[in-house]
Coordinates of N, CA and C in Angstrom, one line a residue:
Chain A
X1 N -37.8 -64.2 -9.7 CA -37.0 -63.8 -8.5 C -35.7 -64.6 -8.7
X2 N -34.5 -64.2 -8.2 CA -33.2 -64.8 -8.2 C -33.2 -66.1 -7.1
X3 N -32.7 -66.8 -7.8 CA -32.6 -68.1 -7.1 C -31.2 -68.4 -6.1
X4 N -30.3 -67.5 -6.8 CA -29.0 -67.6 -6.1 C -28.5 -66.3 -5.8
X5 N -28.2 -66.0 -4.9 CA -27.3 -64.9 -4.3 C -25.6 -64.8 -4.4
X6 N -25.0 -64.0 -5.2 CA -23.8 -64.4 -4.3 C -23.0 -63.1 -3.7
X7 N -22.1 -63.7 -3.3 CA -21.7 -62.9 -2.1 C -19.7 -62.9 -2.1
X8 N -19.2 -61.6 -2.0 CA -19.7 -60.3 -2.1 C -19.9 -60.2 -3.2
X9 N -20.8 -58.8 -3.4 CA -21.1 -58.4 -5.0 C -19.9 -58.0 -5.8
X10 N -18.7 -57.3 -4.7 CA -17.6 -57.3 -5.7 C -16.0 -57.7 -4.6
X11 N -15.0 -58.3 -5.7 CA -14.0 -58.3 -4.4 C -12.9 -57.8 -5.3
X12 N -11.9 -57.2 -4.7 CA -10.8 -57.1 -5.4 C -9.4 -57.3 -4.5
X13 N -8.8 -58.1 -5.7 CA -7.4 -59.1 -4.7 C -6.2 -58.6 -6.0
X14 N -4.9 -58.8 -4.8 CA -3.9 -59.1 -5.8 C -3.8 -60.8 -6.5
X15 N -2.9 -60.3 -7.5 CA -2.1 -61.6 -8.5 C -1.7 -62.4 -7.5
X16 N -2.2 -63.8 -8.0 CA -1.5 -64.9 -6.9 C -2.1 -64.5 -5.5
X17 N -2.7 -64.4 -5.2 CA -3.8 -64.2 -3.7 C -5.0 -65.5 -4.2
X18 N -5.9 -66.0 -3.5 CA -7.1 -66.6 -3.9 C -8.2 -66.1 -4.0
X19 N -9.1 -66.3 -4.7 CA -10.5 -65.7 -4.5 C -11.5 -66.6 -4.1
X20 N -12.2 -66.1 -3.0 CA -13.6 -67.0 -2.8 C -14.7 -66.2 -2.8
X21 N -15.6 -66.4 -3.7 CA -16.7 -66.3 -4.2 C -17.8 -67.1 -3.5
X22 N -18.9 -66.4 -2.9 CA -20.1 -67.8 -2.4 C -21.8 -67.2 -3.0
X23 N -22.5 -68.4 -2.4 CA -23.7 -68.5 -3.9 C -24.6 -69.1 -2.7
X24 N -26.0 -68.3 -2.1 CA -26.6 -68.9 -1.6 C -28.1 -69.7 -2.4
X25 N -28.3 -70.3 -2.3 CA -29.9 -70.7 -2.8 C -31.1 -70.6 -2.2
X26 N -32.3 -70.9 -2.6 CA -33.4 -71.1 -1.5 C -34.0 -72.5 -1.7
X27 N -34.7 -72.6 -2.8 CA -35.2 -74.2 -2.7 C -33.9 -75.4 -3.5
X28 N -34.8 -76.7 -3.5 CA -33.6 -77.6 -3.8 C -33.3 -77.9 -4.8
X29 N -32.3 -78.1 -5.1 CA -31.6 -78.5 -6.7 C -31.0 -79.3 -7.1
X30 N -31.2 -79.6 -8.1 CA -30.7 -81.1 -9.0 C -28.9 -80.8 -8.9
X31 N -28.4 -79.8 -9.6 CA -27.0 -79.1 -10.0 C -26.8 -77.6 -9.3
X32 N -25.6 -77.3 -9.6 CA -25.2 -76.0 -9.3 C -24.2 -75.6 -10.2
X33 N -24.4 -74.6 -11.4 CA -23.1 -74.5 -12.1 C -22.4 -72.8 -11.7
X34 N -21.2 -72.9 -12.2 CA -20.6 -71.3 -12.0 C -20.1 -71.0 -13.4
X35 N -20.3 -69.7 -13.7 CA -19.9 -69.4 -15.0 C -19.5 -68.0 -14.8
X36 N -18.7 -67.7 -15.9 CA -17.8 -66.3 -16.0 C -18.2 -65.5 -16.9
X37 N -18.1 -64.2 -16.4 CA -18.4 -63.7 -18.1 C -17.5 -62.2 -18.0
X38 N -16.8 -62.1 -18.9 CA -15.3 -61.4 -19.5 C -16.8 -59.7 -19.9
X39 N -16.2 -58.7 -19.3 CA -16.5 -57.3 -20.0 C -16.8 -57.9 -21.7
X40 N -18.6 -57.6 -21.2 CA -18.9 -57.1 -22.8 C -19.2 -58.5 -23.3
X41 N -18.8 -59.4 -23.0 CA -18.9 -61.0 -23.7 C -20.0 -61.9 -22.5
X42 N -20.8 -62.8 -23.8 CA -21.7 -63.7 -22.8 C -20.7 -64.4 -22.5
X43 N -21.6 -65.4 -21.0 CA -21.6 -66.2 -20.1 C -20.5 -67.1 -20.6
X44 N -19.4 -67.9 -20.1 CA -18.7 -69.2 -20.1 C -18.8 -70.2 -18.9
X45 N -19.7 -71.2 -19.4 CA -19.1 -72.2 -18.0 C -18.0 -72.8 -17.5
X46 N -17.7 -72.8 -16.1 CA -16.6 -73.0 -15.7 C -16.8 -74.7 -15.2
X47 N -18.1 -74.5 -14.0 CA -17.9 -76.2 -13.6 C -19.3 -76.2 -13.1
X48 N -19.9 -77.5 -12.9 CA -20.6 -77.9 -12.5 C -20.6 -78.8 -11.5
X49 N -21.7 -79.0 -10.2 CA -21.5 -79.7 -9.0 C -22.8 -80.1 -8.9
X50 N -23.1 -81.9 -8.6 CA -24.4 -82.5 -8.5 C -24.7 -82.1 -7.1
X51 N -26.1 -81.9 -6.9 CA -26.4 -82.1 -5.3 C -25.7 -83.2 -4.4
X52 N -25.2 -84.1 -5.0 CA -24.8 -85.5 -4.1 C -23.3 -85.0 -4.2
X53 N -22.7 -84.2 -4.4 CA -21.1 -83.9 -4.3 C -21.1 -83.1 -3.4
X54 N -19.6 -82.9 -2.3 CA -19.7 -82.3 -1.8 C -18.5 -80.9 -2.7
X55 N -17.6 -81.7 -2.9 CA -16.7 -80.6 -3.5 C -16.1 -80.9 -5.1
X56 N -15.6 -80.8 -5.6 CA -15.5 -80.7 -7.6 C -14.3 -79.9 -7.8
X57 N -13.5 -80.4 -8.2 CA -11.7 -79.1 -8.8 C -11.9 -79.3 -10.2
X58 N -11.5 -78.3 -10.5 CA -10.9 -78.2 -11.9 C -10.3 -77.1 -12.4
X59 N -8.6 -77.7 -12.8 CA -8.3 -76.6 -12.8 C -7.5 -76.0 -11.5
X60 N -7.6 -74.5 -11.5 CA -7.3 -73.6 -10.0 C -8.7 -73.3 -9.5
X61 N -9.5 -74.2 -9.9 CA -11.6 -73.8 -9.2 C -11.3 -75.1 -8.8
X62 N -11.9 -74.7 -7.7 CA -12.5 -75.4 -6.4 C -13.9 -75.1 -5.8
X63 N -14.8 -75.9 -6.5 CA -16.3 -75.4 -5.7 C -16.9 -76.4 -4.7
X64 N -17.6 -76.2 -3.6 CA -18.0 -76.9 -2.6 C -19.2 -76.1 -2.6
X65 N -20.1 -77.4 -2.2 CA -22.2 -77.5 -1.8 C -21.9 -77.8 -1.0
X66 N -22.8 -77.2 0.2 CA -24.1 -77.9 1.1 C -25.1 -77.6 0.8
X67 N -25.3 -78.7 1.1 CA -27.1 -78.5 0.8 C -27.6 -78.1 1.8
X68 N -27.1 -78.7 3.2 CA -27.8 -78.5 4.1 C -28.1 -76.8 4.6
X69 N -27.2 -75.9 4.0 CA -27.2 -74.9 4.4 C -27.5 -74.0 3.0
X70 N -27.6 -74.9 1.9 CA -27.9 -73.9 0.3 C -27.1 -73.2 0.8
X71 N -25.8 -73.5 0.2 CA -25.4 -72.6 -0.2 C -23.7 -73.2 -1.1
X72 N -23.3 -72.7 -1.6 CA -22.2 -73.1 -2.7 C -20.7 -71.8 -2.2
X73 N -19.2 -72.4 -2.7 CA -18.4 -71.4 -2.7 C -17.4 -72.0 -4.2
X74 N -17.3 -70.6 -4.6 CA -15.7 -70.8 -5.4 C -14.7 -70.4 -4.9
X75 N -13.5 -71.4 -5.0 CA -12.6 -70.6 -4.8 C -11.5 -70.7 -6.1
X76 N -11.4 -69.4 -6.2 CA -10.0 -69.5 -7.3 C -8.4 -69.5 -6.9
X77 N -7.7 -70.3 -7.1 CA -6.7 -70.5 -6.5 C -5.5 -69.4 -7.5
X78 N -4.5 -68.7 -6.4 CA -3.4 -68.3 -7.7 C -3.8 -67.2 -8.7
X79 N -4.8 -66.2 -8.3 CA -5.2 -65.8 -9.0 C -4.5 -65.1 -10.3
X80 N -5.4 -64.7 -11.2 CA -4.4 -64.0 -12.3 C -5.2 -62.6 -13.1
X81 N -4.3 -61.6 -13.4 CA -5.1 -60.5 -14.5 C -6.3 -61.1 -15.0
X82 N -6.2 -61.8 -16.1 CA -6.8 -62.5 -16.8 C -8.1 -63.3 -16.1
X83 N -8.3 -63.4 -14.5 CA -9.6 -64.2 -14.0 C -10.6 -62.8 -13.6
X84 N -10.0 -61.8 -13.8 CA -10.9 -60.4 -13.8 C -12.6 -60.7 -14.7
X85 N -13.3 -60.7 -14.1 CA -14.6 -61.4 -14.8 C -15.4 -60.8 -14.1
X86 N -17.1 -61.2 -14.2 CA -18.3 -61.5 -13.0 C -18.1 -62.8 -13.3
X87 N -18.7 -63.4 -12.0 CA -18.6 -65.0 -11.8 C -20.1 -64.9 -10.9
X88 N -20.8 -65.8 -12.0 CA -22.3 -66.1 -11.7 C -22.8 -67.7 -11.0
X89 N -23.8 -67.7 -10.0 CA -24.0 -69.3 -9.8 C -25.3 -69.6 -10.4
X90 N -25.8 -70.7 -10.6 CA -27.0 -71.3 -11.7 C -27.2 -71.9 -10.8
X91 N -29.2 -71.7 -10.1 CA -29.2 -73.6 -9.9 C -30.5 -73.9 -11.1
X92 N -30.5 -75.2 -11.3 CA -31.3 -75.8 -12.1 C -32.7 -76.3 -12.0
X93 N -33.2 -76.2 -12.7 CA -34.8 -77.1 -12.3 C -35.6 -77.7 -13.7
X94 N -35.9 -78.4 -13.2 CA -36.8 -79.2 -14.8 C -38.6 -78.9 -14.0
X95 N -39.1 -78.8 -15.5 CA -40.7 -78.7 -14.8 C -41.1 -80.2 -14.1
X96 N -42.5 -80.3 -14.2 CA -43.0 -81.3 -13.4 C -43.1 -82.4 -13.9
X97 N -43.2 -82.0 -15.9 CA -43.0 -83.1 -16.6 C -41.9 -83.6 -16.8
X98 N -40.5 -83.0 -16.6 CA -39.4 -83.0 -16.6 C -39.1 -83.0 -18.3
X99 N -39.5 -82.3 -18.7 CA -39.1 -82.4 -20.5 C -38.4 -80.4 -20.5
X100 N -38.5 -80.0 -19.8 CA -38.1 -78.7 -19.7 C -36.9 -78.2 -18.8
X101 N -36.1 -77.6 -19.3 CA -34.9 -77.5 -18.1 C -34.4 -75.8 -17.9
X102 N -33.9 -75.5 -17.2 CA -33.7 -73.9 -17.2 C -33.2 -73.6 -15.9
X103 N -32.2 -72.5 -16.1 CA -31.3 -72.0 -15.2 C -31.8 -70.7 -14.7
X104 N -31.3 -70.4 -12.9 CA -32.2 -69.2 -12.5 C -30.5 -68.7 -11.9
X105 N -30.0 -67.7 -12.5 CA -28.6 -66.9 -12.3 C -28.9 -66.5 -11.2
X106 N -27.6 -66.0 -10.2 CA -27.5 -65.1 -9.3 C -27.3 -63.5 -10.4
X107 N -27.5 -62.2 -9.1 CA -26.5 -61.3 -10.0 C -25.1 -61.2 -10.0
X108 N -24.2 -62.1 -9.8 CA -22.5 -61.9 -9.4 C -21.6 -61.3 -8.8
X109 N -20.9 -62.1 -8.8 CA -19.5 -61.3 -8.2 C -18.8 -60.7 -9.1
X110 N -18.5 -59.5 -8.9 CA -17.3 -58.8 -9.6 C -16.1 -58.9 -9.4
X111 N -14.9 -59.9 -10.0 CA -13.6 -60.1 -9.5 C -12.8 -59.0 -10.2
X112 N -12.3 -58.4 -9.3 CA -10.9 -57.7 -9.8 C -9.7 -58.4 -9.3
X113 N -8.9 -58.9 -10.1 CA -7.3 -59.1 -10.3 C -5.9 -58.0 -10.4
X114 N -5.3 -57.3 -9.3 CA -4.8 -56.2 -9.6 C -3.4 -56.8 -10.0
X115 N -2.5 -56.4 -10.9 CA -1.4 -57.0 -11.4 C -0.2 -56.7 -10.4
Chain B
X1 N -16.1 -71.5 -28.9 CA -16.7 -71.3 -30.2 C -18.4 -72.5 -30.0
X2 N -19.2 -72.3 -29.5 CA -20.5 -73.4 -29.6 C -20.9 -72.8 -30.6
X3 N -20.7 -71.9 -31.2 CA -21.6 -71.9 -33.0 C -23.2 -71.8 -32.7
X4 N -22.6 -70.4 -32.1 CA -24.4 -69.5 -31.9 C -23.7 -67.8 -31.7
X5 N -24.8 -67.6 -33.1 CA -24.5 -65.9 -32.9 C -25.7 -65.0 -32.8
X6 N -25.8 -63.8 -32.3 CA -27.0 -63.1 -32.3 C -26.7 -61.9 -33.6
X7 N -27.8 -61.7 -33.8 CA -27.9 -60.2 -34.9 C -29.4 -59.2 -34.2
X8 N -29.5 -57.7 -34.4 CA -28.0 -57.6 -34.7 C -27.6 -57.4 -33.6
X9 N -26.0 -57.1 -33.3 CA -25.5 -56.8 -32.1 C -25.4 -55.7 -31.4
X10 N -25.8 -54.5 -31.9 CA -26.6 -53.4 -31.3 C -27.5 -52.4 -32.2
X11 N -28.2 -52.1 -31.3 CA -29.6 -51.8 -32.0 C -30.0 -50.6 -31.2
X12 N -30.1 -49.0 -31.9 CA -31.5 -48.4 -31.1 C -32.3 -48.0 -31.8
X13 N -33.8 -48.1 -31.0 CA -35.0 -47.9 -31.6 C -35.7 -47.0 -30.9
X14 N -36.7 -46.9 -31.2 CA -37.5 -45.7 -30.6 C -38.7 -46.4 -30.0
X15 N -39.0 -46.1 -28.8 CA -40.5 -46.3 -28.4 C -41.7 -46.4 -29.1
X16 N -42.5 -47.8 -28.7 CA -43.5 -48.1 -29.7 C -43.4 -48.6 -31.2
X17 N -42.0 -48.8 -31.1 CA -41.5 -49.5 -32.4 C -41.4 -50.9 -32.3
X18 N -41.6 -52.2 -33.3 CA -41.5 -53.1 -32.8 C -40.3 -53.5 -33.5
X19 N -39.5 -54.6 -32.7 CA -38.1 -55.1 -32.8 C -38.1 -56.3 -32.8
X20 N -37.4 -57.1 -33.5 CA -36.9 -58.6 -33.6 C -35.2 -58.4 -33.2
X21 N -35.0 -59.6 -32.4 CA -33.4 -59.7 -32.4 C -33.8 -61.6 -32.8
X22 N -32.4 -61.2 -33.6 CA -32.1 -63.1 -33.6 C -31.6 -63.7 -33.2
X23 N -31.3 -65.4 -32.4 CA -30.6 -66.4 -32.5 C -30.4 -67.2 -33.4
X24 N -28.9 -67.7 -33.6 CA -29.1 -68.7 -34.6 C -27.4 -69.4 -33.9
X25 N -28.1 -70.9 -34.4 CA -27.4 -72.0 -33.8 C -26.8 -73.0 -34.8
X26 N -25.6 -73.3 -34.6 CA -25.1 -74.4 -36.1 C -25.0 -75.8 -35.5
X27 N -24.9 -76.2 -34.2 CA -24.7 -77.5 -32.9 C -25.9 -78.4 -33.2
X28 N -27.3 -77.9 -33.3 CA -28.4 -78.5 -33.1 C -28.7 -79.1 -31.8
X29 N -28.4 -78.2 -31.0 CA -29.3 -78.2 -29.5 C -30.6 -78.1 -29.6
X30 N -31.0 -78.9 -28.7 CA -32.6 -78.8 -28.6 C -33.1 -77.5 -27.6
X31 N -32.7 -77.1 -26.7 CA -32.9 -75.9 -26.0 C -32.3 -74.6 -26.6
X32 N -32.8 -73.6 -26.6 CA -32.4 -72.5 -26.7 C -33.5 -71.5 -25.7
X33 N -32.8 -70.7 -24.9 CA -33.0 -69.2 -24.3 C -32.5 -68.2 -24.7
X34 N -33.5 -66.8 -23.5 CA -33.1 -65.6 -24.3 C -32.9 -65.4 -22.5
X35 N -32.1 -64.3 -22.7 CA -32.3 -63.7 -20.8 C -31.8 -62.0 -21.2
X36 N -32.0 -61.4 -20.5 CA -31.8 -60.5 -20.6 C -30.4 -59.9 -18.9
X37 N -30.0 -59.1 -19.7 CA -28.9 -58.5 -18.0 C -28.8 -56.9 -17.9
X38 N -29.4 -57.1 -17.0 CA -29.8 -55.2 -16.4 C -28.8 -55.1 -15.5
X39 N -28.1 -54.0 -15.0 CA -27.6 -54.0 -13.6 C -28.2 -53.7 -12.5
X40 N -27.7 -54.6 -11.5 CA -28.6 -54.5 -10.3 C -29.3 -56.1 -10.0
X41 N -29.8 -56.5 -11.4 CA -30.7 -57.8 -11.4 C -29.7 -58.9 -11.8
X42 N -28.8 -58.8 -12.5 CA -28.1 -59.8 -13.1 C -28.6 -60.5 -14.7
X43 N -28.4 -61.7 -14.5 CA -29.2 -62.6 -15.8 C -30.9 -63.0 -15.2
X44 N -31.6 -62.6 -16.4 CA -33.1 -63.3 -16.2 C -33.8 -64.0 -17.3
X45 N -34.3 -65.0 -16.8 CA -35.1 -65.3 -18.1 C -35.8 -64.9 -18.7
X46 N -36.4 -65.0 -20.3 CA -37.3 -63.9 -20.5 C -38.2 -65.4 -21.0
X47 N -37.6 -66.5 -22.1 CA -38.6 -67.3 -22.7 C -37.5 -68.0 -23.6
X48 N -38.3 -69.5 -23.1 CA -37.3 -70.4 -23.9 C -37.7 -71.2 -24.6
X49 N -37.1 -72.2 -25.2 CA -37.6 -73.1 -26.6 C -36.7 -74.8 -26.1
X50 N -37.7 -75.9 -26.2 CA -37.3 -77.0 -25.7 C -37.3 -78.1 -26.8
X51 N -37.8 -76.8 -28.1 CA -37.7 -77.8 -29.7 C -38.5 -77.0 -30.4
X52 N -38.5 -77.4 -32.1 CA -39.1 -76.3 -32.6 C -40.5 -76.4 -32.4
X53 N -40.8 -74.8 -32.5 CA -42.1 -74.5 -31.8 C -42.7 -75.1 -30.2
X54 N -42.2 -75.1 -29.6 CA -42.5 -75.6 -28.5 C -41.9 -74.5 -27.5
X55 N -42.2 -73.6 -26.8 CA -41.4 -72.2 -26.2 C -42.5 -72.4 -25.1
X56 N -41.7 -71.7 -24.0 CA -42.0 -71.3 -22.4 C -41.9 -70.3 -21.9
X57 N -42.7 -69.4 -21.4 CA -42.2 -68.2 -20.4 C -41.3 -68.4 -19.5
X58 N -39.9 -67.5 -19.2 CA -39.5 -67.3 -18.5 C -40.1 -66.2 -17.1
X59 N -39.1 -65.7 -16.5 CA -39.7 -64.8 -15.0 C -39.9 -63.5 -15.7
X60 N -39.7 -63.2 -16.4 CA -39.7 -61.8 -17.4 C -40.1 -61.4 -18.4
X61 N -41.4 -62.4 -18.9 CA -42.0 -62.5 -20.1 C -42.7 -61.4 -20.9
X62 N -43.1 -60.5 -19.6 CA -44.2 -59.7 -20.2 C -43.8 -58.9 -21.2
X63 N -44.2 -58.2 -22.3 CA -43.7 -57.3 -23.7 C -43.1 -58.1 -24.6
X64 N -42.8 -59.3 -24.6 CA -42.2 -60.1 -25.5 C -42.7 -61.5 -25.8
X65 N -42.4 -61.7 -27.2 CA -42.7 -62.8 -27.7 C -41.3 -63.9 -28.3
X66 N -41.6 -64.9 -28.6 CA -40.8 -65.3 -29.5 C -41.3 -66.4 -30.4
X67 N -40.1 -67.1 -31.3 CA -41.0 -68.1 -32.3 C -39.4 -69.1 -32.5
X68 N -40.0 -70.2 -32.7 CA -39.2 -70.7 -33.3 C -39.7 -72.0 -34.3
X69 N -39.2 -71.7 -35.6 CA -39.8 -72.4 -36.7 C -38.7 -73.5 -37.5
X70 N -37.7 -73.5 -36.6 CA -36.6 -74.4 -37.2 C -35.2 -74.4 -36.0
X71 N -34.4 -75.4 -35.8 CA -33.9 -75.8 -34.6 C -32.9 -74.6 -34.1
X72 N -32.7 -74.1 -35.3 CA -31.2 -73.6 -35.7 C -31.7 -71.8 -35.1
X73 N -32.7 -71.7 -35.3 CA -33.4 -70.1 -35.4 C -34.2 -69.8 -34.0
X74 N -34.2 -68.7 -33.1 CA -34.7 -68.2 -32.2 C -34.9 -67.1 -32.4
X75 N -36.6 -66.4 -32.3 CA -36.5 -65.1 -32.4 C -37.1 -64.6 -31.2
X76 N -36.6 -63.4 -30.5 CA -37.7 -62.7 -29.5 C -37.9 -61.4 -30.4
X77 N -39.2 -60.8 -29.7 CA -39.8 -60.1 -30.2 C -40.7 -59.0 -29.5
X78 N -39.9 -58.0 -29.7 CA -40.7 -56.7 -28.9 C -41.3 -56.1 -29.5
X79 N -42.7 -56.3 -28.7 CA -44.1 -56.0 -29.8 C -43.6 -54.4 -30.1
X80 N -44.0 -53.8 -29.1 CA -43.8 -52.8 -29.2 C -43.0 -51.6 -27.8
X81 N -41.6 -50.9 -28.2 CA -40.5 -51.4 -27.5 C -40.9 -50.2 -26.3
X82 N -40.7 -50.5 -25.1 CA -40.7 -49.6 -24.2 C -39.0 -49.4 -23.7
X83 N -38.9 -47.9 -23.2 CA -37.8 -47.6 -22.3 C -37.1 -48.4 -21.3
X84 N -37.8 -49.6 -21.1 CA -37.6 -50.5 -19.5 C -36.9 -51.9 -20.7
X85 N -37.0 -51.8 -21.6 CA -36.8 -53.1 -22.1 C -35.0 -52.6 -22.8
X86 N -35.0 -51.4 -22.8 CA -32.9 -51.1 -22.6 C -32.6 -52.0 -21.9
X87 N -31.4 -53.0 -22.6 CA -30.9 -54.1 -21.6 C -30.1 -54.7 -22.9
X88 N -29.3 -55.5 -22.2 CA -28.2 -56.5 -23.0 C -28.6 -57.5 -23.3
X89 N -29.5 -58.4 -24.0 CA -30.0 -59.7 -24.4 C -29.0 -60.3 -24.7
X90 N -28.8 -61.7 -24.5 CA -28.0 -63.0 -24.6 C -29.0 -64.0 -24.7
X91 N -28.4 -64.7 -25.9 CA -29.0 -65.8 -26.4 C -28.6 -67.1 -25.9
X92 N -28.6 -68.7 -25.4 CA -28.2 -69.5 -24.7 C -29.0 -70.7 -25.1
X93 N -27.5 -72.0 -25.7 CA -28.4 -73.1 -26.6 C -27.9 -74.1 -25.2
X94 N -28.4 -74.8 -25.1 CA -28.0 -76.3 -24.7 C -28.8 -77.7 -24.7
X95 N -28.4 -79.1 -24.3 CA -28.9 -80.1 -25.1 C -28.4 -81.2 -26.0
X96 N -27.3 -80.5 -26.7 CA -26.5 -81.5 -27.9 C -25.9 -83.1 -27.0
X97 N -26.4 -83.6 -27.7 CA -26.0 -85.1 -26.8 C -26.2 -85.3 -25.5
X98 N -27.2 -85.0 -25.5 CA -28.3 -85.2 -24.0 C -27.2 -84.8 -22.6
X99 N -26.5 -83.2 -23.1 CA -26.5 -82.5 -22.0 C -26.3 -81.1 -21.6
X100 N -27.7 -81.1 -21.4 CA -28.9 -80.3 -21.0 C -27.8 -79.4 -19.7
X101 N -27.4 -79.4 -19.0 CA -26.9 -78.4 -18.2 C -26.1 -77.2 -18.4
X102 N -25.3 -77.4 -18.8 CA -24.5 -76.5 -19.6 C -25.2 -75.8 -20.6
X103 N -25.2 -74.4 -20.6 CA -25.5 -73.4 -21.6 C -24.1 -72.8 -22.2
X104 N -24.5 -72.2 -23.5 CA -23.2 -71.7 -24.5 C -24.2 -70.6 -24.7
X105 N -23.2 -69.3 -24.4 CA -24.4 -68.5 -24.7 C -23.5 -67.5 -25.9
X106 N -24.5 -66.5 -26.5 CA -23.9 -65.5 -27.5 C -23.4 -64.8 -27.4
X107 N -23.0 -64.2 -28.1 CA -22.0 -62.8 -27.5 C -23.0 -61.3 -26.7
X108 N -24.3 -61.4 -27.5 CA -25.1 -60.6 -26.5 C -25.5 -59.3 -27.8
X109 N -27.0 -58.4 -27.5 CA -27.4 -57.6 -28.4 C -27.5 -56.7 -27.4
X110 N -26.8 -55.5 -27.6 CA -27.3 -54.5 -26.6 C -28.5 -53.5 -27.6
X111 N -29.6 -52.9 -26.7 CA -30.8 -52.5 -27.6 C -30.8 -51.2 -26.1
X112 N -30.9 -50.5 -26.8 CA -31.3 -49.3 -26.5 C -32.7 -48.8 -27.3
X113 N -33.5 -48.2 -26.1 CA -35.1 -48.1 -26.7 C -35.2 -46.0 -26.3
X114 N -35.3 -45.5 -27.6 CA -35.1 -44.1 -26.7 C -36.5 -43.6 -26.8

């Protein structure tokens, strides 16, 4: 089952507008990462955010956690043609032994960037 | 560029046929995954690898196998291929200098099963 939700499934903005992107979860997590993936090409990660942070920049991304509410946002600042992607959230978990690690995707956002 | 490619990169087979897709990694990460992406579901796990020979079911295991017999090599393996298993496979290493979060994934095998 999907561990992350995000929300909306698709948005579309003009150039230079922002985009915010959100990611809910259900149980608790070590990390939260967001990653992009370009028509036709795998996954790239963008950033990652510890449970103990509240917000993380890099770059025109800006992602902010709560925990208390599970749930995560991106926002893309300035947007551009070029940030036209899906944009996926990961949360993480290790098993009980902790020697095992693995990501549970949302199904994404579809960004459109209109020029 | 993380220096992981899949083969091959598209593939159709026929029902009840069995299939191998490969990963292969030049980094020497200790993790490697397969996931699969349907529309509608997104990314899923199917079965991963935490060193050689050492693999885990993911949430989507059933019809498939895999092996891995060297750091660098990930195989899954459709015993025998059903219609439902059409989908985009992506291969995903991570690990290299003990950090495990971050995935690098491949460019992706699209398999059509008719």
């Amino acid at each position: 089952s999907q561990q992350g939700e995000e929300d909306p499934q698709a948005l579309s903005i003009q150039e230079g507008e922002n985009a915010t992107m959100n990611c809910s979860y259900k149980t608790s997590i070590n990390n939260l990462q967001w990653y992009r993936q370009n028509s036709g090409r795998g996954l790239v990660h963008l950033i990652l955010i510890r449970s103990n942070e509240r917000e993380k920049h890099s770059g025109r991304l800006r992602v902010t956690l709560d925990t208390s509410k599970k749930s995560s946002s991106l926002l893309i600042t300035a947007s551009r043609a070029a940030d036209t992607a899906s944009y996926f959230c990961a949360t993480d978990a290790w098993n009980s032994g902790g020697s095992n690690y693995k990501l549970t995707f949302g199904k994404g956002t579809l960004l459109t960037v209109n020029p | 560029d993380a220096g992981i490619t899949q083969s091959p990169r598209h593939k159709v087979t026929e029902t009840g046929t069995p299939v191998t897709l490969r990963c292969h990694q030049t980094e020497n990460h200790r993790y490697m995954y397969w996931y699969r992406q349907d529309p509608g579901h997104g990314l899923r796990l199917i079965h991963y690898s935490y060193g050689v020979k050492d693999t885990d079911k993911g949430e989507v295991s059933d019809g498939y196998s895999v092996s891995r017999s060297k750091t660098e090599d990930f195989l899954l393996t459709l015993e025998s291929a059903t219609s439902s298993q059409t989908s985009v496979y992506f291969c995903a290493i991570s690990g290299k200098g003990g950090r495990y979060y971050e995935q690098y994934f491949g460019p992706g095998t699209r398999l059509t099963v008719t």
